[in-house]
Amino acid sequence: RGQRRTPAALSGLGLSDAAANNSRTSWKAGRYSFSDPKFREDDYLAEEEDDIIGPAGTFDENDPSVEVVPMSPFKDKPSAEGDFDGDFPRGSSTWSSRYTDNPHKTKRMLDQWDRGHYGSRDRQSARNMFISTASNVREAATHVGDAMASKSARVFGAGYSFRQSHTFGNQKENTNLNAIWKDDQDSSDSIQGTRVHTTWQEAMLNKKRRRRICGSLLCAILAIVVLSVSIAATSEQRAEKRASKYPGSGMGVPVTFYATSNTPYDGDEEKQLASNLATIPNDAEFIIHLGNLQDASVTMCPESRYSDAASVLKKSPVPLFVVPGEQDWVKCPRQKDSFNKWLAAFGTFEAESNNGMEVERSHSNPEIFSSLYNGVLFFGLHQVSGSIQDTDAHEARQQDMRNFFLGMLNYHKGQFRAVVIMGNARPGPQQQGFFNSIADALRRYKGPVAYVHADSGVGDAVYTPLPELPHLLGVQVPTGNTHKPLKITVGYGSRPFVVG
């Protein structure tokens, strides 16, 4: 028989010279001896071993149900290689004598336990392997290795992926980790009110759901903003398109002014007028007083009356224009003299509080004026009602007023988007001649026109004064002694006037 070869990793254990001497037997005797300090330390693992192989029971030598297998002692020298089963001599106990001080008494009991536990494959584990005999280590390791391989395949599968929606290979949903790690929310051990643990799949789905919700909200907000901007742009385009039907319709910016009339008639109304002027809103570009600064039948039109009213109107924080009314001179005892007094007090009244508005006046009749301001052409006319004594002067004034109006309209052609005419009298038969003389020019202009006049005590506040001029808007301003100045804004488009 040739010499046995021992792996280098096992050198020093006395395996190479087992055939020549009894070192092999001596090694095993020392290796598995209870007195060996290495194995005395292992005895502290008794409790762990009990958990694996079960607690030791009471053993009775005389119990006939216990099969006693006779054991033979180790031979001094093995006669041949076949006398060993693994690392143990044939016929010897499969349990080491290191577990007791009386090996002969407990070997049968331990062998009985070993046979009982070895028969169950489910009891195999790492500790079961190494507390078993050396001859069973290879088979037990094979069983454990196969079990681990089969469990690993069942858990992960071929080509496993943690993402359920991207699983590939042969694994099934019920063997994936998403099923193995899923919480049992129906467990009877769960405590009422206790927060249930969320799996990683649920957390991922919740995160995706929140992202979808946030994305949808952002898209909705963006769509609303885009739609609002689009609607606003479309409205502006439509307004510009409507306004472009006549020259200069897109000129300037919105203009806001305030109008009053028929005040102050006495001292109390003077105080009220002064208060109204002091509290005029900041958006006011100017104020227009549409005449009737007094009650001529009461005051009889003294010169002081004009100066007193002028002193109140000069307190206006913005430019203030005044046009004559019938109570200012037509109802007075001496019409011509009273008109001269009015002209001296208010003929160029706006010059002292002008904010940069360029005002042009008629040379023959300075009470008639015009101003092109922010794309709107304003006219202040001498339109009164009542019986006029000097008819020739009145006809000449009407002719001059018509020429001045048509001249300014033609001079500023293409530079304004709307026309505002301001006078005292409500359009009637006495004013019909003037409006007929400018009707053709207004038709050619085609743009919006407003006639703002003092309170006549009859009719609506906003109306169409002349059917033959449908684009002419009439605005009646309420009496100033009972109302604050009326706000009027001139915007854009074919209907740019906003009253109130």
Coordinates of C-alpha atoms in Angstrom, one line a residue:
R1 CA 0.0 0.0 0.0
G2 CA 1.5 3.4 -1.0
Q3 CA 1.9 6.3 1.4
R4 CA -1.2 8.4 2.0
R5 CA -1.0 12.0 0.9
T6 CA -2.4 14.7 3.1
P7 CA -3.5 18.2 1.9
A8 CA -1.3 21.0 2.9
A9 CA -4.2 22.6 4.8
L10 CA -4.3 19.6 7.1
S11 CA -0.6 19.3 7.7
G12 CA 0.4 19.1 11.3
L13 CA -2.6 17.1 12.3
G14 CA -0.7 13.8 12.2
L15 CA -2.6 12.3 9.3
S16 CA 0.4 11.5 7.1
D17 CA 2.0 9.0 9.4
A18 CA -1.2 7.2 10.6
A19 CA -0.1 3.9 9.0
A20 CA 3.3 3.9 10.7
N21 CA 2.3 4.6 14.2
N22 CA -0.6 5.1 16.5
S23 CA -0.5 8.9 16.2
R24 CA -3.8 8.9 14.4
T25 CA -5.5 7.2 17.3
S26 CA -3.7 9.4 19.8
W27 CA -4.8 12.5 17.8
K28 CA -8.4 11.5 17.9
A29 CA -8.2 10.5 21.5
G30 CA -6.8 13.9 22.4
R31 CA -9.0 15.7 19.9
Y32 CA -12.3 14.4 21.3
S33 CA -11.3 14.1 24.9
F34 CA -13.4 15.7 27.5
S35 CA -10.2 17.0 29.1
D36 CA -9.2 18.8 26.0
P37 CA -9.5 22.6 26.9
K38 CA -10.6 23.4 23.4
F39 CA -13.7 21.3 23.7
R40 CA -14.4 22.1 27.3
E41 CA -15.1 25.6 26.1
D42 CA -17.6 24.2 23.6
D43 CA -19.6 22.7 26.4
Y44 CA -20.9 26.2 27.2
L45 CA -23.0 25.9 24.0
A46 CA -25.2 23.3 25.6
E47 CA -28.2 25.6 25.7
E48 CA -27.9 26.5 22.0
E49 CA -27.5 22.8 21.1
D50 CA -30.6 22.0 23.1
D51 CA -32.5 24.6 21.0
I52 CA -31.5 22.7 17.8
I53 CA -31.6 19.0 18.7
G54 CA -34.0 19.2 21.7
P55 CA -33.4 18.8 25.4
A56 CA -32.0 15.7 26.8
G57 CA -34.5 13.3 28.2
T58 CA -34.3 10.8 31.1
F59 CA -32.5 7.7 30.0
D60 CA -33.0 4.3 31.5
E61 CA -30.5 1.6 30.7
N62 CA -33.0 -1.1 31.5
D63 CA -35.7 0.4 29.2
P64 CA -36.5 -2.4 26.6
S65 CA -37.7 0.2 24.1
V66 CA -34.2 1.6 23.8
E67 CA -32.1 -0.2 21.4
V68 CA -28.6 -0.7 22.8
V69 CA -25.9 -1.0 20.1
P70 CA -22.8 -2.6 21.4
M71 CA -19.7 -0.4 20.9
S72 CA -16.1 -1.6 20.6
P73 CA -13.2 0.5 21.7
F74 CA -10.8 2.1 19.4
K75 CA -8.1 -0.2 18.1
D76 CA -4.6 0.7 19.0
K77 CA -3.5 0.6 15.4
P78 CA -5.7 0.4 12.3
S79 CA -4.8 -2.6 10.3
A80 CA -6.0 -1.1 7.1
E81 CA -7.4 2.1 5.5
G82 CA -10.8 0.5 5.2
D83 CA -11.1 0.2 9.0
F84 CA -12.2 3.8 9.2
D85 CA -15.5 5.3 8.3
G86 CA -14.6 8.9 7.6
D87 CA -12.5 10.1 10.5
F88 CA -13.8 7.5 13.0
P89 CA -12.9 3.8 13.3
R90 CA -15.5 1.4 12.1
G91 CA -17.7 0.1 14.8
S92 CA -17.2 3.0 17.1
S93 CA -19.8 5.3 18.4
T94 CA -20.8 8.2 16.1
W95 CA -20.8 10.5 19.1
S96 CA -17.6 11.8 20.6
S97 CA -16.7 11.0 24.2
R98 CA -16.3 14.7 24.8
Y99 CA -19.8 15.1 26.0
T100 CA -19.5 13.2 29.3
D101 CA -17.1 11.9 31.9
N102 CA -18.6 8.4 31.5
P103 CA -18.6 7.7 27.8
H104 CA -19.7 4.1 28.2
K105 CA -22.9 5.1 29.9
T106 CA -24.1 7.8 27.6
K107 CA -22.9 6.7 24.2
R108 CA -26.0 4.6 23.6
M109 CA -28.3 7.4 24.6
L110 CA -26.5 9.9 22.3
D111 CA -26.6 7.5 19.4
Q112 CA -30.3 7.1 19.9
W113 CA -30.8 10.8 19.7
D114 CA -28.5 11.1 16.7
R115 CA -30.5 8.5 14.8
G116 CA -33.8 10.2 15.7
H117 CA -32.7 13.7 14.6
Y118 CA -30.7 12.7 11.6
G119 CA -33.7 11.1 10.0
S120 CA -35.5 14.5 9.6
R121 CA -34.1 16.7 6.9
D122 CA -35.9 19.7 8.2
R123 CA -33.8 19.6 11.3
Q124 CA -30.6 20.1 9.4
S125 CA -28.8 23.4 10.0
A126 CA -25.3 24.7 10.3
R127 CA -25.1 23.6 14.0
N128 CA -26.8 20.2 13.3
M129 CA -24.0 19.5 10.8
F130 CA -21.2 20.3 13.1
I131 CA -22.6 18.5 16.2
S132 CA -23.1 15.4 14.1
T133 CA -20.5 12.9 13.4
A134 CA -17.8 13.7 10.9
S135 CA -19.0 10.9 8.6
N136 CA -22.3 12.7 8.2
V137 CA -20.9 16.1 7.5
R138 CA -20.7 15.7 3.8
E139 CA -24.2 14.4 3.3
A140 CA -25.7 17.1 5.7
A141 CA -23.8 19.8 3.8
T142 CA -25.2 18.5 0.6
H143 CA -28.7 18.6 2.0
V144 CA -28.3 22.1 3.3
G145 CA -26.7 23.3 0.1
D146 CA -29.5 21.9 -2.0
A147 CA -32.1 23.5 0.3
M148 CA -30.4 26.9 0.2
A149 CA -30.1 26.7 -3.6
S150 CA -33.8 25.8 -4.0
K151 CA -34.9 28.5 -1.5
S152 CA -32.8 31.1 -3.3
A153 CA -34.2 30.2 -6.6
R154 CA -37.7 30.3 -5.3
V155 CA -37.2 33.7 -3.7
F156 CA -35.2 35.5 -6.4
G157 CA -35.7 33.5 -9.5
A158 CA -33.7 33.7 -12.7
G159 CA -33.1 37.4 -13.7
Y160 CA -34.8 38.8 -10.5
S161 CA -35.7 42.4 -10.3
F162 CA -37.0 44.4 -7.4
R163 CA -39.3 46.5 -9.6
Q164 CA -42.5 44.5 -10.0
S165 CA -43.4 46.2 -13.3
H166 CA -40.0 45.2 -14.8
T167 CA -39.7 41.6 -13.5
F168 CA -37.9 39.3 -15.9
G169 CA -36.9 35.7 -15.9
N170 CA -39.0 32.8 -14.6
Q171 CA -40.0 33.9 -11.2
K172 CA -43.7 34.4 -10.4
E173 CA -45.3 37.2 -8.6
N174 CA -46.2 35.0 -5.6
T175 CA -42.5 34.0 -5.2
N176 CA -41.1 37.5 -5.7
L177 CA -39.8 39.6 -2.7
N178 CA -42.9 41.8 -3.1
A179 CA -44.9 38.8 -1.8
I180 CA -42.3 37.6 0.7
W181 CA -41.8 41.0 2.3
K182 CA -45.4 42.1 2.2
D183 CA -47.0 43.0 5.5
D184 CA -49.9 41.0 6.7
Q185 CA -52.4 43.7 7.3
D186 CA -55.1 41.2 8.3
S187 CA -53.1 39.7 11.1
S188 CA -55.0 39.1 14.3
D189 CA -51.9 40.2 16.2
S190 CA -52.2 43.8 15.0
I191 CA -53.1 46.3 17.6
Q192 CA -56.1 48.5 17.0
G193 CA -55.0 52.0 16.0
T194 CA -51.4 51.0 15.4
R195 CA -49.9 52.4 12.2
V196 CA -49.5 49.7 9.6
H197 CA -46.0 49.5 8.0
T198 CA -45.9 50.5 4.4
T199 CA -44.1 48.3 2.0
W200 CA -41.6 49.6 -0.5
Q201 CA -44.0 49.0 -3.4
E202 CA -46.7 51.0 -1.7
A203 CA -44.2 53.8 -0.9
M204 CA -43.1 53.9 -4.5
L205 CA -46.8 54.0 -5.7
N206 CA -47.6 56.8 -3.3
K207 CA -44.6 58.8 -4.5
K208 CA -45.6 58.3 -8.1
R209 CA -49.2 59.2 -7.2
R210 CA -48.1 62.4 -5.5
R211 CA -45.9 63.3 -8.5
R212 CA -48.8 62.8 -10.9
I213 CA -51.1 65.0 -8.8
C214 CA -48.5 67.8 -8.5
G215 CA -47.8 67.5 -12.2
S216 CA -51.5 67.7 -13.0
L217 CA -52.0 70.8 -10.8
L218 CA -49.0 72.5 -12.4
C219 CA -50.4 71.8 -15.8
A220 CA -53.8 73.0 -14.8
I221 CA -52.4 76.3 -13.4
L222 CA -50.2 76.8 -16.5
A223 CA -53.2 76.1 -18.8
I224 CA -55.3 78.7 -16.8
V225 CA -52.5 81.3 -17.1
V226 CA -52.0 80.7 -20.8
L227 CA -55.8 80.8 -21.4
S228 CA -56.1 84.0 -19.4
V229 CA -53.3 85.7 -21.3
S230 CA -54.8 84.5 -24.6
I231 CA -58.2 85.8 -23.7
A232 CA -56.8 89.2 -22.6
A233 CA -54.7 89.4 -25.8
T234 CA -57.7 88.5 -27.9
S235 CA -59.8 91.1 -26.2
E236 CA -57.2 93.7 -26.8
Q237 CA -56.9 92.7 -30.4
R238 CA -60.6 92.9 -30.9
A239 CA -60.7 96.4 -29.2
E240 CA -57.9 97.5 -31.4
K241 CA -59.6 96.1 -34.5
R242 CA -62.8 97.9 -33.6
A243 CA -61.0 101.1 -32.8
S244 CA -59.0 100.9 -36.1
K245 CA -62.1 101.6 -38.0
Y246 CA -61.5 105.3 -37.7
P247 CA -58.3 107.3 -37.8
G248 CA -56.4 107.8 -34.5
S249 CA -58.5 105.3 -32.6
G250 CA -55.4 103.7 -30.9
M251 CA -54.0 107.1 -29.8
G252 CA -53.2 108.0 -26.2
V253 CA -54.2 106.4 -23.0
P254 CA -57.5 106.3 -21.0
V255 CA -58.5 109.7 -19.7
T256 CA -60.6 110.3 -16.5
F257 CA -62.3 113.6 -15.7
Y258 CA -65.0 114.8 -13.4
A259 CA -68.0 117.1 -14.2
T260 CA -70.4 119.2 -12.0
S261 CA -72.9 122.0 -12.6
N262 CA -75.6 124.2 -11.0
T263 CA -73.6 125.2 -8.0
P264 CA -72.8 127.1 -5.7
Y265 CA -76.0 129.1 -5.3
D266 CA -75.3 130.3 -1.7
G267 CA -72.7 130.2 1.1
D268 CA -73.5 126.7 2.2
E269 CA -73.1 125.4 -1.3
E270 CA -69.8 127.2 -1.6
K271 CA -68.5 125.2 1.4
Q272 CA -69.9 122.0 -0.1
L273 CA -68.3 122.7 -3.5
A274 CA -64.9 123.5 -1.8
S275 CA -65.1 120.1 0.1
N276 CA -65.9 118.2 -3.1
L277 CA -62.9 119.8 -4.9
A278 CA -60.6 119.1 -2.0
T279 CA -61.6 115.4 -2.0
I280 CA -61.5 114.8 -5.7
P281 CA -60.0 111.4 -6.5
N282 CA -56.4 111.1 -7.7
D283 CA -57.3 109.7 -11.1
A284 CA -58.9 113.0 -12.1
E285 CA -57.1 114.7 -15.1
F286 CA -59.3 117.8 -14.9
I287 CA -62.7 119.0 -13.8
I288 CA -65.3 120.7 -15.9
H289 CA -68.0 123.0 -14.5
L290 CA -70.9 123.1 -16.9
G291 CA -72.3 126.5 -15.9
N292 CA -75.0 128.0 -13.7
L293 CA -72.8 129.3 -10.9
Q294 CA -75.8 131.2 -9.4
D295 CA -79.5 131.6 -9.3
A296 CA -79.9 134.7 -11.3
S297 CA -83.4 135.4 -10.0
V298 CA -82.0 135.6 -6.4
T299 CA -78.6 137.2 -6.8
M300 CA -79.5 139.5 -9.7
C301 CA -76.0 138.8 -11.1
P302 CA -73.7 141.2 -9.2
E303 CA -70.1 141.2 -10.0
S304 CA -69.2 139.9 -6.6
R305 CA -71.1 136.8 -7.3
Y306 CA -68.6 135.8 -10.1
S307 CA -65.6 136.7 -8.0
D308 CA -66.8 134.7 -5.0
A309 CA -67.5 131.6 -7.2
A310 CA -64.1 132.0 -8.9
S311 CA -62.3 132.1 -5.5
V312 CA -63.9 128.7 -4.6
L313 CA -63.1 127.1 -8.0
K314 CA -59.5 128.2 -7.8
K315 CA -59.0 125.8 -4.9
S316 CA -59.2 122.8 -7.3
P317 CA -56.1 120.6 -7.1
V318 CA -56.4 119.8 -10.8
P319 CA -57.1 122.0 -13.9
L320 CA -60.7 123.2 -13.9
F321 CA -62.6 124.5 -16.9
V322 CA -65.9 126.5 -16.8
V323 CA -68.4 127.0 -19.6
P324 CA -71.2 129.6 -19.4
G325 CA -74.7 128.7 -18.4
E326 CA -78.1 130.4 -18.8
Q327 CA -78.1 131.4 -15.1
D328 CA -74.7 133.1 -15.6
W329 CA -76.0 135.7 -18.1
V330 CA -79.1 134.8 -20.1
K331 CA -81.4 135.0 -17.0
C332 CA -79.7 138.1 -15.7
P333 CA -81.4 141.5 -16.0
R334 CA -78.6 142.9 -18.2
Q335 CA -77.4 140.0 -20.4
K336 CA -74.5 141.7 -22.2
D337 CA -73.1 143.2 -19.0
S338 CA -73.5 140.0 -17.1
F339 CA -71.8 138.0 -19.8
N340 CA -68.8 140.4 -19.8
K341 CA -68.5 139.9 -16.0
W342 CA -68.5 136.1 -16.4
L343 CA -66.0 136.3 -19.3
A344 CA -63.7 138.5 -17.1
A345 CA -63.8 136.0 -14.2
F346 CA -63.6 132.7 -16.2
G347 CA -62.5 133.3 -19.7
T348 CA -59.0 131.9 -19.2
F349 CA -59.7 130.4 -15.8
E350 CA -57.8 127.1 -16.4
A351 CA -54.5 128.8 -17.0
E352 CA -53.8 129.2 -13.3
S353 CA -54.1 125.4 -12.5
N354 CA -53.0 123.9 -15.8
N355 CA -51.2 120.5 -15.6
G356 CA -49.7 120.7 -19.0
M357 CA -52.9 120.5 -21.1
E358 CA -52.6 122.6 -24.2
V359 CA -55.7 124.7 -24.6
E360 CA -56.7 126.6 -27.7
R361 CA -59.4 129.2 -27.7
S362 CA -61.4 131.1 -30.2
H363 CA -60.2 134.6 -30.7
S364 CA -63.7 136.1 -31.2
N365 CA -65.3 134.1 -28.4
P366 CA -62.6 133.0 -25.8
E367 CA -65.2 131.1 -23.8
I368 CA -65.0 128.5 -26.6
F369 CA -61.9 126.2 -26.2
S370 CA -60.4 122.9 -27.4
S371 CA -57.7 120.6 -26.0
L372 CA -56.2 117.5 -27.4
Y373 CA -55.2 115.4 -24.4
N374 CA -54.0 111.7 -24.4
G375 CA -55.7 110.9 -27.6
V376 CA -59.1 112.5 -26.8
L377 CA -60.2 115.8 -28.4
F378 CA -62.1 117.9 -25.9
F379 CA -64.4 120.9 -26.8
G380 CA -65.9 123.5 -24.4
L381 CA -68.8 125.2 -26.2
H382 CA -71.2 128.1 -25.5
Q383 CA -74.5 126.2 -25.6
V384 CA -77.3 127.9 -23.6
S385 CA -81.0 127.9 -23.5
G386 CA -83.4 130.8 -23.0
S387 CA -84.4 133.9 -24.7
I388 CA -81.4 135.9 -26.0
Q389 CA -81.9 139.6 -26.6
D390 CA -79.1 140.2 -29.1
T391 CA -79.9 137.6 -31.8
D392 CA -77.3 138.9 -34.2
A393 CA -74.5 138.4 -31.7
H394 CA -75.9 135.0 -30.9
E395 CA -76.0 133.9 -34.6
A396 CA -72.4 135.2 -35.0
R397 CA -71.3 133.3 -32.0
Q398 CA -72.9 130.1 -33.3
Q399 CA -71.2 130.5 -36.7
D400 CA -67.8 131.1 -35.0
M401 CA -68.4 128.1 -32.7
R402 CA -69.1 125.9 -35.8
N403 CA -66.0 127.1 -37.6
F404 CA -63.8 126.6 -34.6
F405 CA -65.1 123.1 -34.0
L406 CA -64.7 122.0 -37.6
G407 CA -61.3 123.6 -37.8
M408 CA -60.0 121.8 -34.7
L409 CA -61.5 118.5 -35.9
N410 CA -59.7 118.8 -39.2
Y411 CA -56.5 120.2 -37.7
H412 CA -56.1 117.2 -35.3
K413 CA -57.3 114.6 -37.8
G414 CA -55.8 111.2 -37.1
Q415 CA -54.5 112.2 -33.7
F416 CA -57.5 111.3 -31.5
R417 CA -59.7 108.3 -30.8
A418 CA -62.8 110.0 -29.4
V419 CA -64.4 113.4 -29.2
V420 CA -66.0 114.9 -26.0
I421 CA -68.2 118.0 -26.4
M422 CA -69.0 119.9 -23.2
G423 CA -71.8 122.5 -22.9
N424 CA -74.6 123.7 -20.6
A425 CA -77.8 123.2 -22.4
R426 CA -79.4 119.8 -23.2
P427 CA -79.8 119.4 -27.0
G428 CA -83.1 120.8 -28.1
P429 CA -84.6 122.9 -30.8
Q430 CA -82.5 125.9 -29.9
Q431 CA -79.3 123.8 -30.3
Q432 CA -80.5 121.9 -33.3
G433 CA -78.9 124.3 -35.8
F434 CA -75.4 123.9 -34.4
F435 CA -75.5 120.1 -34.3
N436 CA -76.9 120.0 -37.8
S437 CA -74.0 122.0 -39.0
I438 CA -71.4 119.6 -37.6
A439 CA -73.4 116.4 -38.4
D440 CA -71.7 115.7 -41.7
A441 CA -68.2 116.1 -40.2
L442 CA -69.1 113.7 -37.3
R443 CA -70.4 111.1 -39.8
R444 CA -67.2 111.3 -41.8
Y445 CA -65.2 110.9 -38.6
K446 CA -67.1 107.7 -37.7
G447 CA -65.6 107.7 -34.2
P448 CA -67.3 107.9 -30.8
V449 CA -68.6 111.3 -29.7
A450 CA -70.1 112.3 -26.4
Y451 CA -72.0 115.5 -25.5
V452 CA -71.8 116.2 -21.7
H453 CA -74.2 118.9 -20.4
A454 CA -75.6 120.3 -17.1
D455 CA -78.6 119.0 -15.3
S456 CA -81.7 120.2 -17.0
G457 CA -84.1 118.5 -14.6
V458 CA -85.6 116.2 -17.2
G459 CA -84.6 113.1 -19.2
D460 CA -82.2 110.3 -18.6
A461 CA -78.6 110.6 -17.5
V462 CA -77.2 108.7 -20.5
Y463 CA -79.1 108.7 -23.8
T464 CA -78.9 109.3 -27.5
P465 CA -79.8 113.0 -28.1
L466 CA -80.0 113.0 -31.9
P467 CA -81.3 110.0 -33.8
E468 CA -79.6 111.1 -37.0
L469 CA -76.3 110.7 -35.1
P470 CA -76.5 107.3 -33.4
H471 CA -72.8 107.4 -32.4
L472 CA -73.4 110.6 -30.4
L473 CA -73.8 109.8 -26.7
G474 CA -75.6 112.3 -24.4
V475 CA -74.5 112.5 -20.7
Q476 CA -76.4 114.6 -18.2
V477 CA -74.5 115.6 -15.1
P478 CA -76.5 115.9 -11.9
T479 CA -76.7 119.1 -9.8
G480 CA -73.6 119.8 -7.8
N481 CA -75.4 121.0 -4.7
T482 CA -76.8 117.4 -4.1
H483 CA -74.2 115.2 -5.8
K484 CA -70.5 115.0 -6.0
P485 CA -68.8 115.5 -9.3
L486 CA -69.6 112.8 -11.9
K487 CA -66.7 110.6 -13.0
I488 CA -66.4 110.0 -16.8
T489 CA -63.6 107.8 -18.3
V490 CA -62.7 107.7 -22.0
G491 CA -61.2 104.4 -23.0
Y492 CA -60.9 102.6 -26.3
G493 CA -63.1 101.1 -29.0
S494 CA -66.4 102.1 -30.5
R495 CA -68.0 102.6 -27.1
P496 CA -65.2 104.0 -24.9
F497 CA -67.2 106.1 -22.5
V498 CA -67.7 104.9 -19.0
V499 CA -69.9 107.0 -16.8
G500 CA -69.8 106.9 -13.0

